[in-house]
Short mmCIF file of C-alpha atoms in Angstrom, two decimals:
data_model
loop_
_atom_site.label_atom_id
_atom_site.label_comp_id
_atom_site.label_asym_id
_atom_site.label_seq_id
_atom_site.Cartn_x
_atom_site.Cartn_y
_atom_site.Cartn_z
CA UNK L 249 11.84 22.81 5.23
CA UNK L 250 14.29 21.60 3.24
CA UNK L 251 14.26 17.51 2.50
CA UNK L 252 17.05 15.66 3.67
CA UNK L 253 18.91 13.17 1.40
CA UNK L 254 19.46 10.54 4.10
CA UNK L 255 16.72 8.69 5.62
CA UNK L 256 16.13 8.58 9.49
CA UNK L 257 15.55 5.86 11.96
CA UNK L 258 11.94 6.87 11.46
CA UNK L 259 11.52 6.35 7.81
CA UNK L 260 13.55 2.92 7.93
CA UNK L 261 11.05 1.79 10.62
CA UNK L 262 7.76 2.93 8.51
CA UNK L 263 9.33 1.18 5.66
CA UNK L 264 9.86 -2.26 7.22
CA UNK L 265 6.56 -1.99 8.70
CA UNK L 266 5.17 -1.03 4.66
CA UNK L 267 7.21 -4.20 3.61
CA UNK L 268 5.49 -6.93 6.42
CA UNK L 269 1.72 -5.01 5.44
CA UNK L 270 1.97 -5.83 1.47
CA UNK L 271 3.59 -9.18 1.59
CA UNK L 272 1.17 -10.05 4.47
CA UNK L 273 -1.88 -8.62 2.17
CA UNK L 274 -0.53 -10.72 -0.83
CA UNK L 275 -1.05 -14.53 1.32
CA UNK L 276 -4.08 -13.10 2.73
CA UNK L 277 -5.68 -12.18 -0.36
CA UNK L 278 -5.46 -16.01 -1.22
CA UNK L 279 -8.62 -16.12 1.29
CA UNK L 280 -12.05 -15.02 0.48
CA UNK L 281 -14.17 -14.72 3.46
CA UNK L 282 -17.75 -13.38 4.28
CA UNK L 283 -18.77 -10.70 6.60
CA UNK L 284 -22.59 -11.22 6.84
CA UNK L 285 -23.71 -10.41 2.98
CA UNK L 286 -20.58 -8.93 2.00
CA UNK L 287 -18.26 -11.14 0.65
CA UNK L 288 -14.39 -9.91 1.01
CA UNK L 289 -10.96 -10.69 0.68
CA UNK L 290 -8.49 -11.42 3.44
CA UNK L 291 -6.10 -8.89 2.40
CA UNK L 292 -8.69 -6.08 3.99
CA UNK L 293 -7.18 -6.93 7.25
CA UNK L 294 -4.06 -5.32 6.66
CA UNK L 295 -3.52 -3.84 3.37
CA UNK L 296 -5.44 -0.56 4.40
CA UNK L 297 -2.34 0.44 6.93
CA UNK L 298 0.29 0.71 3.77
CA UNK L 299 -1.92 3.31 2.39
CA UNK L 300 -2.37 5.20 5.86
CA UNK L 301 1.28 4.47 6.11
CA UNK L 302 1.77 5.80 2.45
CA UNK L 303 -0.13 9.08 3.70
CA UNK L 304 2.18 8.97 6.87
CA UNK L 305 5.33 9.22 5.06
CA UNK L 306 4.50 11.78 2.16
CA UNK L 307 2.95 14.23 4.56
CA UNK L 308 5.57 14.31 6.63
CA UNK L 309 9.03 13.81 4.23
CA UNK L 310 7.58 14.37 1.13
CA UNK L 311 6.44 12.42 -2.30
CA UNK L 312 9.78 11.59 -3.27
CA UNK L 313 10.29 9.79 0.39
CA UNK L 314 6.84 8.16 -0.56
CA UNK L 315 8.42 7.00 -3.55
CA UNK L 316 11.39 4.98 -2.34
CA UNK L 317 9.07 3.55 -0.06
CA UNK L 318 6.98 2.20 -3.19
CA UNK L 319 9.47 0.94 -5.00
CA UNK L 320 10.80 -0.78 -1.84
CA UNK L 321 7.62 -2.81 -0.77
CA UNK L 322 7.13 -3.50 -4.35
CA UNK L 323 10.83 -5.37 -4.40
CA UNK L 324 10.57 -6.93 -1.67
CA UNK L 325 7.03 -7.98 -2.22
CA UNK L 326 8.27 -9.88 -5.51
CA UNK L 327 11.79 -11.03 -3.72
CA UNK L 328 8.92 -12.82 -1.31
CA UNK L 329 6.31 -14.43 -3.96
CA UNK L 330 9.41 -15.55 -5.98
CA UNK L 331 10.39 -17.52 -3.11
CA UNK L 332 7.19 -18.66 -2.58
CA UNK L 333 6.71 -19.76 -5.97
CA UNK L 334 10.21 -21.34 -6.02
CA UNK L 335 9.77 -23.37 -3.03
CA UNK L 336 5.81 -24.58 -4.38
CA UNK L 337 7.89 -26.15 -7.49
CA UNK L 338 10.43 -28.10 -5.91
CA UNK L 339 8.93 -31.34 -4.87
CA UNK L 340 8.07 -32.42 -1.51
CA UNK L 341 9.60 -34.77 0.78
CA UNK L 342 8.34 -38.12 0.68
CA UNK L 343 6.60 -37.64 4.41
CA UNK L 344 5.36 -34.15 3.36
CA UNK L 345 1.53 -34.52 3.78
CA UNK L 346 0.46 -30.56 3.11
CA UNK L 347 1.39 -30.27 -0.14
CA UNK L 348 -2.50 -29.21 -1.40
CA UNK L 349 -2.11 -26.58 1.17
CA UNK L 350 1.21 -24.91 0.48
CA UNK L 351 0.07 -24.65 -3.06
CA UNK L 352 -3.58 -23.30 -2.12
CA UNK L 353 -1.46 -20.23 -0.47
CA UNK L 354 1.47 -20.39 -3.31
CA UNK L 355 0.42 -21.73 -6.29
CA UNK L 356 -2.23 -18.67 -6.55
CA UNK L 357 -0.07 -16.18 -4.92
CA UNK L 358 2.11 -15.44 -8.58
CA UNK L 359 -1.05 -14.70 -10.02
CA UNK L 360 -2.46 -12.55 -7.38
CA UNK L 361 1.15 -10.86 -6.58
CA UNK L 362 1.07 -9.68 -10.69
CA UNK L 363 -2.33 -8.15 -10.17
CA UNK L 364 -1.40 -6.81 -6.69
CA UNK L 365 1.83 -5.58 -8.15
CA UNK L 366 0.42 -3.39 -10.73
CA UNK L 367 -2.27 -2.18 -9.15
CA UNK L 368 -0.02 -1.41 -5.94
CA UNK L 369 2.13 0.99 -8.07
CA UNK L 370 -0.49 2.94 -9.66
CA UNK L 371 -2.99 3.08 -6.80
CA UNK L 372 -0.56 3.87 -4.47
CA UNK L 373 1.35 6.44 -6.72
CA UNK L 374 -2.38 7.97 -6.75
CA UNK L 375 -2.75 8.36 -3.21
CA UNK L 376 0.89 9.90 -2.76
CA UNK L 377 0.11 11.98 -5.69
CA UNK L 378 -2.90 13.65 -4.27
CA UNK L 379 -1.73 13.79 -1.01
CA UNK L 380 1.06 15.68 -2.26
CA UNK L 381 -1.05 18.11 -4.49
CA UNK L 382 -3.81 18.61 -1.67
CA UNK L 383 -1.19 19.51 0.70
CA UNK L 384 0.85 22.33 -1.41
CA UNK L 385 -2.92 23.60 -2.81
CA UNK L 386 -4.18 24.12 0.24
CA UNK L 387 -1.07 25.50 2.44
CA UNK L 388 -0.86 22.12 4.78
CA UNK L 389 -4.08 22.86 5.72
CA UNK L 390 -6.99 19.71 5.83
CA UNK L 391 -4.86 16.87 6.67
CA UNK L 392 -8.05 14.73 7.21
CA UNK L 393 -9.34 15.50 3.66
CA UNK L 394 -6.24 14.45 1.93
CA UNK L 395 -5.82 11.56 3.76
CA UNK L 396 -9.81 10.53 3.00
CA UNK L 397 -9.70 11.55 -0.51
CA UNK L 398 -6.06 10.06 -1.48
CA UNK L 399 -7.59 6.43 0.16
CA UNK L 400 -10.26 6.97 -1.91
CA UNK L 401 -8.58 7.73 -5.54
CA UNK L 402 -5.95 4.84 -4.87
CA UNK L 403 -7.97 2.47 -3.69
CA UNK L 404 -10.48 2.70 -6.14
CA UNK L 405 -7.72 2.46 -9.26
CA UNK L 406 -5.93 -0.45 -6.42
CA UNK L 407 -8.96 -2.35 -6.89
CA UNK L 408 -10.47 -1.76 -10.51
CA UNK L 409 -7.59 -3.17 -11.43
CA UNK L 410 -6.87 -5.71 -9.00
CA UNK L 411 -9.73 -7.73 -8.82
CA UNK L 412 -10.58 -8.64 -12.33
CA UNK L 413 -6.46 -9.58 -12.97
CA UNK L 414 -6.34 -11.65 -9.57
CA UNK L 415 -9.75 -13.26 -9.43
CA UNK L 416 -11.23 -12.84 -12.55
CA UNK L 417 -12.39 -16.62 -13.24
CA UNK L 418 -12.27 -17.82 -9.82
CA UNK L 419 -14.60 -15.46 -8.48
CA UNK L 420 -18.17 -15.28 -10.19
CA UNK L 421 -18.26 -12.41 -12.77
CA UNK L 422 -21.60 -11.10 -11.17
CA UNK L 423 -19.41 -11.15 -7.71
CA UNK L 424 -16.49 -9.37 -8.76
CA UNK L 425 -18.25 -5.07 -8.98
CA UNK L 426 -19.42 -5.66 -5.43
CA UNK L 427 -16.30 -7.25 -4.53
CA UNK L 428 -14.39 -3.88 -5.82
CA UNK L 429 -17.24 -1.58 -4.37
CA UNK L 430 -16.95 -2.79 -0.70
CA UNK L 431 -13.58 -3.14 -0.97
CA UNK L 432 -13.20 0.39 -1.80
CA UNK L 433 -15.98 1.29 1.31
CA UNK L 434 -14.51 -0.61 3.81
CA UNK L 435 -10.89 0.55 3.19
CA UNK L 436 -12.02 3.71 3.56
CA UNK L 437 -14.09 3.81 6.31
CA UNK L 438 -10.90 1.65 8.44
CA UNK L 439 -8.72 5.04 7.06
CA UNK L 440 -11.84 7.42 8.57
CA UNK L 441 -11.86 5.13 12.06
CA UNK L 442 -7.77 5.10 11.78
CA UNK L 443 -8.04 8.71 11.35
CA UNK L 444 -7.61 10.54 14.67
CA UNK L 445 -4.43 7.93 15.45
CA UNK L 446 -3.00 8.48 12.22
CA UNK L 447 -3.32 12.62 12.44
CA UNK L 448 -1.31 11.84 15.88
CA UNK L 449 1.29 10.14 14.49
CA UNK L 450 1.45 12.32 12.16
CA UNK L 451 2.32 15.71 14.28
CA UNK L 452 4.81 13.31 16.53
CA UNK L 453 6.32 12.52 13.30
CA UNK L 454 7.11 15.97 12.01
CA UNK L 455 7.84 17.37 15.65
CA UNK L 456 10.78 14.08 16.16
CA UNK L 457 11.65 14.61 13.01
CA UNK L 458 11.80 18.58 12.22
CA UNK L 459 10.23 17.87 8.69
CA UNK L 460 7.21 19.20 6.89
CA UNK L 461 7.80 18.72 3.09
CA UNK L 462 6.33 20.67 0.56
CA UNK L 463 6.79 19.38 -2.71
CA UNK L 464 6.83 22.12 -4.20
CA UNK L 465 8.39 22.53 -8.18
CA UNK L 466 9.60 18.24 -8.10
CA UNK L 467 9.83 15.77 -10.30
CA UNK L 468 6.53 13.37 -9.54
CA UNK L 469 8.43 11.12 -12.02
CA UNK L 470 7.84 7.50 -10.49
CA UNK L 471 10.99 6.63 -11.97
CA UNK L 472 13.38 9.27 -9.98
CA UNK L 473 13.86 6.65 -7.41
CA UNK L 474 16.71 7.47 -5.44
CA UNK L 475 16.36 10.93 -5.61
CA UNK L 476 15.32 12.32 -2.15
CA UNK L 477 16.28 15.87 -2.21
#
């Protein structure tokens, strides 16, 4: 089918929902937390469902849909931490008593919100990438193998370089590979447990929407923002 140039109801929804996930993952991320031996990040939570909604979204209208969806979390991630940071700066009322707090959460955030910011666009141009690839090599055929191995090459570059820009010095170096490692693991396995719900949404998707993109001789410029057909 042919890709539209507008964007549907749909796609606005997804996109909203792609916003709340990243700057959710960004506060989040300020926490590290322990699940028995394996010591994690809060972000894990939620950060997972932008890539399974990245997958969503460029299975179903395409990579260059994918891509305005990118470049929109990514702006309104920074529109967020900028406010954030703004608001840590400006001093506090006299009877303001949580001051160390708000700047536990804020005063890291800039640093972590860089990190997360580049490694969000690459890792998640990545997953779009291969998802888009996979799909046109093998004739929309092994959904759940795209979706699997697209997690995996994103959120392997997401985290390589995520963790050492974000946490490097406030994290133990020794800490930091295993850090990446189950990070990586664990993001995948929530895609493999999300999988049969996402593969659902997925065929509701296309049959509301009467869209199955092939993206086949485009631009995968990351640049080509606005241009949806």
């Amino acid at each position: 089918m042919n890709q539209k140039q507008s964007v549907s109801v749909l796609f606005m929804l997804f996109s909203i929902l792609f916003c709340v996930c990243l700057i959710a993952a960004n506060v989040l991320e300020t926490k590290q937390i322990a699940v028995g031996p394996i010591s994690l990040t809060g972000g894990l939570i939620v950060f997972p469902v932008s890539y399974i909604i990245n997958d969503c979204v460029c299975e179903v209208w395409g990579f260059r849909k994918a891509r305005l969806l990118i470049w929109t979390g990514f702006s309104m991630n920074f529109f967020f931490v900028a406010l954030g940071a703004l608001c840590d700066l400006i001093p506090g009322a006299p009877y303001w008593t949580n001051d160390a707090g708000f700047h536990a959460i804020f005063g890291l955030a800039p640093r972590i919100a860089m990190a997360s910011f580049v490694a969000f666009v690459v890792g998640s141009f990545i997953n779009a990438y291969v998802m888009s690839r996979m799909k046109i090599r093998d004739g929309g055929r092994h959904f759940s193998a795209r979706a699997i191995l697209s997690t995996v090459a994103g959120e392997s570059c997401d985290s390589i370089i995520f963790f050492p820009l974000a946490l490097g010095g406030v994290v133990p170096a020794s800490e930091l590979p295993w850090l990446m490692l189950w990070q990586v693991i664990l993001k995948t396995v929530y895609e493999v447990i999300a999988l049969p719900l996402t593969i659902r949404i997925v065929r509701a998707l296309k049959e509301h929407e009467g869209e199955d993109v092939y993206d086949q001789g485009i631009n995968y410029s990351i640049w080509k923002v606005f241009n949806l057909g």
